[in-house]
Amino acid sequence: LTRNDLTIIKNDMRFEYLDDDEKTIALYLNDVIVNDPLTTGIRETLTDDFVNYLLTELKFNKYPFSLKLQHDYSFKIFGEKVTAKIEFSIEKNVGVVCFSEDKHLNGIDSSSEYGESQIAAEILACAYNNYNKADSPTRAFVTSNYIESLNYGFPQEDNDITILRFPPKSQKQYYMGYDYANENERPIIIELLLRVREQIRIL
C-alpha cells in the first residue's frame, strides 16, 4: 500500500481483503499519517504506538532482548548527573544495545542540527550505562578514557569519539532518513532492523 492508500484505508474496500496482520499495521500507519499535522505530543504518541508494535513484531521484546519504553539513562560531567530519556531502548543482559529517536522526518531540520545533538547525548548516556560491564558492545567505540574524562569536564580535542550517521549525508535522497509509509523504503527499514537484531544477538 502507498502513503495515499494508507491515508484512506479505513474507508477503502481493499481493507477487507487484508489479513489480520496487514490490517493491524495499516491502521497504525493510518493513525500516524492522518494525525501527522497535529501537535507534537499527539503525533509522537501515535508514532510511539506504531514503533512499539513494529519492534514487538520483530521480537525485540523477546529473550535475550528486553524492550524498554521511555527509560532514563544517565552520565556525569564535572560530577553533575545528566539524564537522557530514550523513547525505545533495547537491552541485552546488563547492556543497552540499541535505541530509537527522531521518528518524524518533518520534525528535524538544519535549525536543530537534524536532532544530532540530542542523539549524541543519548548515545553517550547508553555508553555510560554500558561502561565497565561485561561484553559491552559500545566499548570499541567509546573508550574507558573518554567516559572517565567526563568527571573532569568536556573531553579534550585529542580524546574524542566518532559517531557515524545512517543513512550517510552522501546519500542525499535519504539524508533525513527512511520513511516507513513509503512502500519502496519499507523493505529497507525492515531489513535494517533484522540485521541490527541479528548483530545484537551475537554480541
Tab-separated table of C-alpha atoms in Angstrom:
chain	number	residue	atom	x	y	z
A	1	LEU	CA	0.000	0.000	0.000
A	2	THR	CA	1.180	3.511	-0.824
A	3	ARG	CA	1.062	6.503	1.512
A	4	ASN	CA	-2.102	7.687	-0.231
A	5	ASP	CA	-3.654	4.241	0.156
A	6	LEU	CA	-2.861	4.235	3.862
A	7	THR	CA	-4.443	7.672	4.272
A	8	ILE	CA	-7.865	6.376	3.192
A	9	ILE	CA	-7.553	2.707	4.135
A	10	LYS	CA	-10.267	2.821	6.820
A	11	ASN	CA	-12.874	3.630	4.156
A	12	ASP	CA	-11.328	1.594	1.353
A	13	MET	CA	-12.976	-1.678	0.280
A	14	ARG	CA	-9.492	-3.223	-0.095
A	15	PHE	CA	-9.176	-3.183	3.685
A	16	GLU	CA	-11.463	-6.226	3.958
A	17	TYR	CA	-9.145	-8.262	1.739
A	18	LEU	CA	-6.141	-7.766	4.006
A	19	ASP	CA	-5.211	-10.407	6.562
A	20	ASP	CA	-5.220	-9.538	10.259
A	21	ASP	CA	-1.516	-8.615	10.372
A	22	GLU	CA	-1.867	-6.370	7.325
A	23	LYS	CA	-4.970	-4.705	8.791
A	24	THR	CA	-3.178	-4.051	12.064
A	25	ILE	CA	-0.149	-2.341	10.549
A	26	ALA	CA	-2.330	-0.432	8.056
A	27	LEU	CA	-4.406	1.043	10.891
A	28	TYR	CA	-1.313	2.005	12.893
A	29	LEU	CA	0.146	3.768	9.859
A	30	ASN	CA	-3.179	5.432	9.084
A	31	ASP	CA	-3.213	6.950	12.573
A	32	VAL	CA	0.349	8.225	12.145
A	33	ILE	CA	-0.160	9.706	8.670
A	34	VAL	CA	-3.592	11.263	9.199
A	35	ASN	CA	-2.627	12.831	12.523
A	36	ASP	CA	0.845	13.999	11.490
A	37	PRO	CA	-0.223	17.687	11.236
A	38	LEU	CA	-1.359	17.661	14.884
A	39	THR	CA	0.669	18.929	17.814
A	40	THR	CA	3.971	17.229	18.580
A	41	GLY	CA	2.705	15.456	21.702
A	42	ILE	CA	-0.252	13.831	19.963
A	43	ARG	CA	1.620	12.679	16.890
A	44	GLU	CA	4.549	11.418	18.989
A	45	THR	CA	2.161	9.239	20.998
A	46	LEU	CA	0.645	7.724	17.863
A	47	THR	CA	4.051	7.129	16.304
A	48	ASP	CA	5.352	5.590	19.529
A	49	ASP	CA	2.419	3.171	19.406
A	50	PHE	CA	3.440	2.124	15.896
A	51	VAL	CA	7.174	1.844	16.666
A	52	ASN	CA	6.407	-0.226	19.767
A	53	TYR	CA	4.207	-2.527	17.651
A	54	LEU	CA	6.902	-2.864	14.983
A	55	LEU	CA	9.727	-3.632	17.428
A	56	THR	CA	7.483	-6.128	19.233
A	57	GLU	CA	6.563	-7.887	15.987
A	58	LEU	CA	10.275	-8.157	15.191
A	59	LYS	CA	10.722	-9.756	18.646
A	60	PHE	CA	12.963	-7.120	20.178
A	61	ASN	CA	10.964	-7.792	23.351
A	62	LYS	CA	11.875	-11.497	23.471
A	63	TYR	CA	14.826	-13.077	25.276
A	64	PRO	CA	17.733	-12.327	25.113
A	65	PHE	CA	16.429	-8.796	24.492
A	66	SER	CA	14.376	-6.520	26.712
A	67	LEU	CA	12.462	-3.637	25.130
A	68	LYS	CA	12.265	-0.534	27.347
A	69	LEU	CA	9.948	2.423	26.782
A	70	GLN	CA	10.774	5.948	27.994
A	71	HIS	CA	13.731	4.682	30.010
A	72	ASP	CA	16.178	7.073	31.705
A	73	TYR	CA	19.961	6.694	31.259
A	74	SER	CA	22.464	8.972	32.969
A	75	PHE	CA	26.076	10.110	32.809
A	76	LYS	CA	28.140	12.683	34.689
A	77	ILE	CA	30.056	15.777	33.610
A	78	PHE	CA	32.026	17.720	36.249
A	79	GLY	CA	30.402	15.364	38.739
A	80	GLU	CA	26.931	16.591	37.732
A	81	LYS	CA	24.380	13.993	36.685
A	82	VAL	CA	22.903	14.381	33.193
A	83	THR	CA	19.894	12.237	32.288
A	84	ALA	CA	18.623	11.334	28.816
A	85	LYS	CA	15.163	9.824	28.370
A	86	ILE	CA	15.263	7.392	25.476
A	87	GLU	CA	11.957	6.535	23.822
A	88	PHE	CA	12.921	2.979	22.890
A	89	SER	CA	15.967	1.198	24.241
A	90	ILE	CA	16.797	-2.448	23.750
A	91	GLU	CA	18.803	-4.108	26.479
A	92	LYS	CA	20.654	-7.389	26.382
A	93	ASN	CA	21.870	-8.759	29.702
A	94	VAL	CA	23.076	-5.611	31.513
A	95	GLY	CA	23.979	-3.531	28.448
A	96	VAL	CA	21.989	-1.090	26.353
A	97	VAL	CA	22.447	-2.088	22.753
A	98	CYS	CA	20.010	-0.010	20.716
A	99	PHE	CA	17.663	2.942	20.834
A	100	SER	CA	15.293	4.811	18.535
A	101	GLU	CA	14.874	8.564	18.079
A	102	ASP	CA	13.702	11.276	15.636
A	103	LYS	CA	10.834	9.303	14.165
A	104	HIS	CA	9.247	12.244	12.299
A	105	LEU	CA	11.057	13.283	9.148
A	106	ASN	CA	9.292	16.650	9.044
A	107	GLY	CA	10.261	17.403	12.629
A	108	ILE	CA	14.005	17.687	12.033
A	109	ASP	CA	15.855	20.276	10.004
A	110	SER	CA	19.080	22.280	9.888
A	111	SER	CA	17.912	24.666	12.642
A	112	SER	CA	18.030	21.785	15.129
A	113	GLU	CA	21.118	20.222	13.526
A	114	TYR	CA	18.803	17.413	12.411
A	115	GLY	CA	18.455	16.301	16.026
A	116	GLU	CA	22.044	15.046	16.047
A	117	SER	CA	22.997	16.762	19.322
A	118	GLN	CA	20.159	15.000	21.126
A	119	ILE	CA	21.052	11.694	19.515
A	120	ALA	CA	24.702	12.144	20.538
A	121	ALA	CA	23.661	12.741	24.158
A	122	GLU	CA	21.548	9.594	24.122
A	123	ILE	CA	24.389	7.542	22.652
A	124	LEU	CA	26.672	8.843	25.387
A	125	ALA	CA	24.112	8.008	28.085
A	126	CYS	CA	23.837	4.441	26.744
A	127	ALA	CA	27.617	4.147	26.553
A	128	TYR	CA	27.961	5.329	30.150
A	129	ASN	CA	25.399	2.738	31.228
A	130	ASN	CA	27.406	0.030	29.421
A	131	TYR	CA	30.763	1.222	30.743
A	132	ASN	CA	32.815	-1.438	32.503
A	133	LYS	CA	30.151	-4.104	32.033
A	134	ALA	CA	30.874	-7.485	30.518
A	135	ASP	CA	30.513	-7.802	26.758
A	136	SER	CA	29.549	-4.155	26.306
A	137	PRO	CA	29.021	-3.565	22.559
A	138	THR	CA	29.988	0.114	22.770
A	139	ARG	CA	33.429	-0.243	24.340
A	140	ALA	CA	35.108	-0.477	20.965
A	141	PHE	CA	33.654	2.916	20.063
A	142	VAL	CA	33.602	4.795	23.373
A	143	THR	CA	36.810	4.231	25.298
A	144	SER	CA	37.124	3.996	29.058
A	145	ASN	CA	39.384	7.080	28.973
A	146	TYR	CA	36.617	9.087	27.326
A	147	ILE	CA	33.999	8.029	29.886
A	148	GLU	CA	36.347	8.681	32.817
A	149	SER	CA	37.378	12.092	31.440
A	150	LEU	CA	33.793	13.340	31.741
A	151	ASN	CA	34.266	13.546	35.502
A	152	TYR	CA	36.700	16.393	34.846
A	153	GLY	CA	34.615	18.215	32.250
A	154	PHE	CA	34.293	18.013	28.499
A	155	PRO	CA	36.977	15.851	26.821
A	156	GLN	CA	39.992	17.455	25.160
A	157	GLU	CA	40.339	17.502	21.372
A	158	ASP	CA	42.672	14.507	21.384
A	159	ASN	CA	40.148	12.433	23.329
A	160	ASP	CA	37.019	12.239	21.203
A	161	ILE	CA	34.608	9.749	19.689
A	162	THR	CA	33.208	9.488	16.186
A	163	ILE	CA	29.501	8.851	15.654
A	164	LEU	CA	28.505	7.779	12.160
A	165	ARG	CA	25.021	8.596	10.915
A	166	PHE	CA	22.944	6.256	8.779
A	167	PRO	CA	21.977	6.880	6.076
A	168	PRO	CA	25.178	8.891	5.498
A	169	LYS	CA	24.995	12.511	4.381
A	170	SER	CA	26.354	11.456	0.990
A	171	GLN	CA	23.038	9.730	0.269
A	172	LYS	CA	21.120	12.928	-0.445
A	173	GLN	CA	17.981	11.009	-1.389
A	174	TYR	CA	17.746	9.597	2.142
A	175	TYR	CA	19.519	12.378	4.010
A	176	MET	CA	16.686	12.771	6.530
A	177	GLY	CA	16.176	9.028	6.939
A	178	TYR	CA	13.804	6.368	5.634
A	179	ASP	CA	10.003	6.679	5.625
A	180	TYR	CA	8.017	3.567	6.583
A	181	ALA	CA	4.915	4.959	4.877
A	182	ASN	CA	6.826	4.878	1.583
A	183	GLU	CA	6.239	1.468	0.014
A	184	ASN	CA	9.709	1.480	-1.582
A	185	GLU	CA	11.558	2.298	1.641
A	186	ARG	CA	9.533	-0.026	3.873
A	187	PRO	CA	11.519	-3.197	2.965
A	188	ILE	CA	14.793	-1.331	3.566
A	189	ILE	CA	13.738	-0.439	7.116
A	190	ILE	CA	12.658	-3.999	7.930
A	191	GLU	CA	15.891	-5.413	6.509
A	192	LEU	CA	17.978	-2.963	8.547
A	193	LEU	CA	16.103	-3.763	11.765
A	194	LEU	CA	16.509	-7.501	11.201
A	195	ARG	CA	20.224	-7.057	10.584
A	196	VAL	CA	20.531	-4.993	13.773
A	197	ARG	CA	18.683	-7.686	15.731
A	198	GLU	CA	20.998	-10.426	14.486
A	199	GLN	CA	24.127	-8.379	15.170
A	200	ILE	CA	22.945	-7.705	18.721
A	201	ARG	CA	22.154	-11.382	19.221
A	202	ILE	CA	25.744	-12.484	18.571
A	203	LEU	CA	27.397	-9.827	20.769
